[in-house]
PDB file of C-alpha atoms in Angstrom:
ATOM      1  CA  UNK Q   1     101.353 -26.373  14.515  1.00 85.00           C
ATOM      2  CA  UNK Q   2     101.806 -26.112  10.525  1.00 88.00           C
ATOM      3  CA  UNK Q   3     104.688 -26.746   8.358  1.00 87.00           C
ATOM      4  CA  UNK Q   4     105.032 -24.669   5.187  1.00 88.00           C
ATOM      5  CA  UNK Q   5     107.756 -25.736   2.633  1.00 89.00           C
ATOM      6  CA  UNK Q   6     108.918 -22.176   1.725  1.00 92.00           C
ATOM      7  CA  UNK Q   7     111.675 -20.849  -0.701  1.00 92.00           C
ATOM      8  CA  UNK Q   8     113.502 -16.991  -0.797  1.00 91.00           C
ATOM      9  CA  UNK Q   9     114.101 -15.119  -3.687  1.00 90.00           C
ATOM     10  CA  UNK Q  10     117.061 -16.450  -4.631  1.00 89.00           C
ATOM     11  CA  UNK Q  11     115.672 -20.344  -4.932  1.00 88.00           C
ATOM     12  CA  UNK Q  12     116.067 -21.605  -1.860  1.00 91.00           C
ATOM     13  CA  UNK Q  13     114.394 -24.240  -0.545  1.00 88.00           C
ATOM     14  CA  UNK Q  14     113.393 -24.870   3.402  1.00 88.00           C
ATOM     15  CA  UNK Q  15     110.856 -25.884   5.824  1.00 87.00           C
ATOM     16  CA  UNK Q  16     109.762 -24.495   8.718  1.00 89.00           C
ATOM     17  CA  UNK Q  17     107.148 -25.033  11.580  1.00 90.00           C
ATOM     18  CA  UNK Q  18     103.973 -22.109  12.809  1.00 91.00           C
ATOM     19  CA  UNK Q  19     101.825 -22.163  15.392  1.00 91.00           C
ATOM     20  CA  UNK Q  20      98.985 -21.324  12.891  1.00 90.00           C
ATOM     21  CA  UNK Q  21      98.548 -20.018   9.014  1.00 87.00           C
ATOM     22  CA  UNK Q  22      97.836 -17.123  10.438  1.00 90.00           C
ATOM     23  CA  UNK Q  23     101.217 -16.669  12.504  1.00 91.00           C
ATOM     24  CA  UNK Q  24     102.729 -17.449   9.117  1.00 91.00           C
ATOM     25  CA  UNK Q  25     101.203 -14.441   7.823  1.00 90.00           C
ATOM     26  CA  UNK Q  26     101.661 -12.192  10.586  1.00 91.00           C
ATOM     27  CA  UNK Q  27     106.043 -13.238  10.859  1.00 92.00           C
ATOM     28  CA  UNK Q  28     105.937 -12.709   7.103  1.00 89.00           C
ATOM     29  CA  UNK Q  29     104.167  -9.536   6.770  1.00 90.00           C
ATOM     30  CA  UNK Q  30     106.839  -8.268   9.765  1.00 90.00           C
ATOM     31  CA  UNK Q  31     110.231  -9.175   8.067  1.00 88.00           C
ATOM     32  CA  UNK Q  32     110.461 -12.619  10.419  1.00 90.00           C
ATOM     33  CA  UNK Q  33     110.211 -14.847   8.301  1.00 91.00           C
ATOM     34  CA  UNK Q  34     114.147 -15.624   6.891  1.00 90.00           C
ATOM     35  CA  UNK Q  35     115.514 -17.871   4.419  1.00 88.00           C
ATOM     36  CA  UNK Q  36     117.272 -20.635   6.464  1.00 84.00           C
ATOM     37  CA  UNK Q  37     119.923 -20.624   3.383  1.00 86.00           C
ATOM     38  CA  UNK Q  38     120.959 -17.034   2.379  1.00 87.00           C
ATOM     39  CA  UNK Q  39     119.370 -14.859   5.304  1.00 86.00           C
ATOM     40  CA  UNK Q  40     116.564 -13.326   2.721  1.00 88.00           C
ATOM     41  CA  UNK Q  41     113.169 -11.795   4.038  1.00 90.00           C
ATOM     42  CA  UNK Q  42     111.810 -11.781   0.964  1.00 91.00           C
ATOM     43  CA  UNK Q  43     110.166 -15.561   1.152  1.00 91.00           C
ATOM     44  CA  UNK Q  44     106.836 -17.226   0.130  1.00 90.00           C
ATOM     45  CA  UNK Q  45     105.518 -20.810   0.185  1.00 89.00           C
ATOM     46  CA  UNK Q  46     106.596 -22.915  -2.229  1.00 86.00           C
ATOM     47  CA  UNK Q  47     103.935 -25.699  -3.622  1.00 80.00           C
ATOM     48  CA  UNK Q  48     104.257 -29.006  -1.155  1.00 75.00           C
ATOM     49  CA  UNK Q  49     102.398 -32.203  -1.176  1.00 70.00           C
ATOM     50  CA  UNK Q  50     100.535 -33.477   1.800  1.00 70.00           C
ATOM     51  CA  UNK Q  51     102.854 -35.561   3.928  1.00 66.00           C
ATOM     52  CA  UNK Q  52     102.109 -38.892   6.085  1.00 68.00           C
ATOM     53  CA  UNK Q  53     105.048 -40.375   7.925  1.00 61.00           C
ATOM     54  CA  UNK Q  54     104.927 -43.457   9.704  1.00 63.00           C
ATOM     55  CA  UNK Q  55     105.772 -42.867  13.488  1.00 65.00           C
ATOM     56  CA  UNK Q  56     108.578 -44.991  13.162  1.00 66.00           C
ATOM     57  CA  UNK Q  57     110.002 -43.482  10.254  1.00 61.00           C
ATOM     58  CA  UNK Q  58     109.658 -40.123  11.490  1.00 60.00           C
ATOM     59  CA  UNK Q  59     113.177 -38.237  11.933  1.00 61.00           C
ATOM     60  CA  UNK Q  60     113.207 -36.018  15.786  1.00 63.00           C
ATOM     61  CA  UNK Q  61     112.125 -32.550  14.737  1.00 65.00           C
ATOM     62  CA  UNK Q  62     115.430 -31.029  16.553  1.00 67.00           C
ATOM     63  CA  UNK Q  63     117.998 -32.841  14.059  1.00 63.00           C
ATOM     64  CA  UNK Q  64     118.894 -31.460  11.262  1.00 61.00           C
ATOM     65  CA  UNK Q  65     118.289 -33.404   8.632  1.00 72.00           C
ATOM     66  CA  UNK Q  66     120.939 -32.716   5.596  1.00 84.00           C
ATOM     67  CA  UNK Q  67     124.917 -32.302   5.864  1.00 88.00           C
ATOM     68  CA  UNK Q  68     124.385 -28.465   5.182  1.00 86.00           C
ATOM     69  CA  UNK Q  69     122.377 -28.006   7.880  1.00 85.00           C
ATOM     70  CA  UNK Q  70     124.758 -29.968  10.436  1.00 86.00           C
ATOM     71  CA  UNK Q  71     127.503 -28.396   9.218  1.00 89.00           C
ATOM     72  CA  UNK Q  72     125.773 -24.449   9.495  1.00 88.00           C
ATOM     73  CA  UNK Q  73     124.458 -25.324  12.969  1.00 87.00           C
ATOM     74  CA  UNK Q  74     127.998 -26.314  14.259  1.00 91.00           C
ATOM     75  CA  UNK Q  75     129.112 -23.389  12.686  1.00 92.00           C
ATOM     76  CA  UNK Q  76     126.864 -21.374  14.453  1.00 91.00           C
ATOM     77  CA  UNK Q  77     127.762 -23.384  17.568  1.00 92.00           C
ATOM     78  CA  UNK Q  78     131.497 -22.432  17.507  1.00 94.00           C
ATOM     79  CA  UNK Q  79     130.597 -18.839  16.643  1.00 93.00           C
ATOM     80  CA  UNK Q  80     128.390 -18.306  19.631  1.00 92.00           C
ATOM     81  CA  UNK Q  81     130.609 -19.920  21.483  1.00 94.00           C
ATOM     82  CA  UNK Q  82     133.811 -18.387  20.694  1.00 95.00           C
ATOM     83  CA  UNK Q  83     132.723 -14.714  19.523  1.00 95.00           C
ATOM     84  CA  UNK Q  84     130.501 -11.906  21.633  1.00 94.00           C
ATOM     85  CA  UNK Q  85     127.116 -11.225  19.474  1.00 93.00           C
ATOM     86  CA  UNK Q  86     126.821  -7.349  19.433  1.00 94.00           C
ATOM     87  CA  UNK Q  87     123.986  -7.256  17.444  1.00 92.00           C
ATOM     88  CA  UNK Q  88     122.966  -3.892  15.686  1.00 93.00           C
ATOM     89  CA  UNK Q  89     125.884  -2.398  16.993  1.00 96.00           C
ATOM     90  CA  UNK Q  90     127.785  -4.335  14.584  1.00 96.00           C
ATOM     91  CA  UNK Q  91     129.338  -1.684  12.144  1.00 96.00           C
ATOM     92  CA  UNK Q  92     130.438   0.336  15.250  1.00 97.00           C
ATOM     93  CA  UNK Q  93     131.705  -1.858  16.867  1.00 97.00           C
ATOM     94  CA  UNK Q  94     134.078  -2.919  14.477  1.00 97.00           C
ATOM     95  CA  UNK Q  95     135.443  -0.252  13.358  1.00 97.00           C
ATOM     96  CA  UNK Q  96     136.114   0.499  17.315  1.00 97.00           C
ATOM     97  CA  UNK Q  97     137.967  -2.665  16.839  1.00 96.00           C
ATOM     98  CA  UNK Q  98     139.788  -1.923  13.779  1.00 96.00           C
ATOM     99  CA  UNK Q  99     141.094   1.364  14.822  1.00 96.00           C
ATOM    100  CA  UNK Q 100     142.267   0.164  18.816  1.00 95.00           C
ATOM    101  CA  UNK Q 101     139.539   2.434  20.483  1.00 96.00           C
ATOM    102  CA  UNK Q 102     138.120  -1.407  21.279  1.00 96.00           C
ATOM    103  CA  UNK Q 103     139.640  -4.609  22.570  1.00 96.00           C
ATOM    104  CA  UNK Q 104     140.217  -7.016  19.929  1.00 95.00           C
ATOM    105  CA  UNK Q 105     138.291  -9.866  19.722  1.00 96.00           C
ATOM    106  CA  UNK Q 106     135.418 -12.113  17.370  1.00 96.00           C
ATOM    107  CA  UNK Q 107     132.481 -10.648  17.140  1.00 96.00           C
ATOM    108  CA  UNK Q 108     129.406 -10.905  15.410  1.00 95.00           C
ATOM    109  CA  UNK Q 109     126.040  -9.239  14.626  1.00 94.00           C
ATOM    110  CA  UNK Q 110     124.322  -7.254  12.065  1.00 93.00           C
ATOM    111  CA  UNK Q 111     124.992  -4.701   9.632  1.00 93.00           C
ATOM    112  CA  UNK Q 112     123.015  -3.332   6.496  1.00 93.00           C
ATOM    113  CA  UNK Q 113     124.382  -3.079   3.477  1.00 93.00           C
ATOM    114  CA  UNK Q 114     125.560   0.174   3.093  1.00 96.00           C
ATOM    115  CA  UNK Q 115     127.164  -0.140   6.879  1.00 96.00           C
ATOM    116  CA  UNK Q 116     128.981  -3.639   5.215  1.00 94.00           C
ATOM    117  CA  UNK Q 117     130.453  -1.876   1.999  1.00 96.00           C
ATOM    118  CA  UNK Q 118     132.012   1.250   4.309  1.00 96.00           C
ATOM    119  CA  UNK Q 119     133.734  -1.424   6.269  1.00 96.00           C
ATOM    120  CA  UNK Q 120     135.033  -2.946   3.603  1.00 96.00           C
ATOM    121  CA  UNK Q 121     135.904   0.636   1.985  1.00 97.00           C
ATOM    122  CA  UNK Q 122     137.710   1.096   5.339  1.00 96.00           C
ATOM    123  CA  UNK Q 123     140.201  -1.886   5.413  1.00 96.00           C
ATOM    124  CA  UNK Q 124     138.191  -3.314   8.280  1.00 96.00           C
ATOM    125  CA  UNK Q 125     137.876  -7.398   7.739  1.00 94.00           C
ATOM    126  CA  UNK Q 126     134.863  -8.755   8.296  1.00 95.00           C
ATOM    127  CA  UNK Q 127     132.429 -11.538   6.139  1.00 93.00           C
ATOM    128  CA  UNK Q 128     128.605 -12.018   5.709  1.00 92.00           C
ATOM    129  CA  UNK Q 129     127.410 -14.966   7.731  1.00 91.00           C
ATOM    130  CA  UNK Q 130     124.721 -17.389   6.602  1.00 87.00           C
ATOM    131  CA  UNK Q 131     122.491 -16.660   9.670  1.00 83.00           C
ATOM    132  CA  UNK Q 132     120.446 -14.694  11.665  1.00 82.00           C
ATOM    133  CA  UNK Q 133     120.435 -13.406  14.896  1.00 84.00           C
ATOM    134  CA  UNK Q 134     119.727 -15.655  17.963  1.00 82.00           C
ATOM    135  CA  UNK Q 135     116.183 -16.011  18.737  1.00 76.00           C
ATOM    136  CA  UNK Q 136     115.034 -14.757  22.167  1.00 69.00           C
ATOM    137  CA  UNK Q 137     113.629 -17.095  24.440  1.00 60.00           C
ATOM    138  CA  UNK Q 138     111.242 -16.751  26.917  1.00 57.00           C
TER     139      UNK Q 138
END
């Protein structure tokens, strides 16, 4: 495993963990590699200096380690837990929603831009979240 300190675009900062540099460069050449922050593909290393910790001093790799990032993975908590993820189907799916052809309820899942600003256009509420999709599992 390898842990690149990356950063999007838009300045944002973030680490994350590979199985190899190469995986690195495979996810990022494919659009999987996503700004933790902001949601951005477009992401490259950022400089980092080598890093020792002290066994004792090391934080578990499964907390997160900065109020932001407790307070965006209980937000993402309460969303999967309270809304149905419809994925790509997103735009469509609201509108269904919107109109009655749908039941009502929280949903969530992507939509490109041009899908987001019709929705908006059309009166239908919705809001960009700072996440992704969920990651399959195996």
């Amino acid at each position: 495993m390898i842990r690149y300190a990356l950063k999007c675009a838009d300045g944002h900062g973030f680490d994350s963990w590979f199985q190899s540099a190469g995986a690195y460069d495979s996810l990022s050449e494919k659009g999987m590699v996503s700004c933790a922050v902001c949601g951005s593909t477009d992401v490259s290393k950022a400089i980092m200096a080598p890093r020792v910790t002290v066994k004792e001093d090391a934080a578990p790799l499964s907390a997160p380690s900065t109020p932001a990032e407790q307070a965006l993975r209980a937000m993402r908590a309460e969303l999967e837990k309270n809304a149905d993820y419809v994925g790509e189907t997103f735009a469509t799916e609201a509108r269904a929603i919107h109109v009655g052809d749908a039941p009502e309820r929280p949903i969530w899942g992507q939509a490109n831009l041009k899908e987001a600003k019709a929705l908006v256009e059309e009166g239908v509420p919705i809001a960009p979240i700072p996440f992704g999709p969920p990651r399959k599992t195996n």
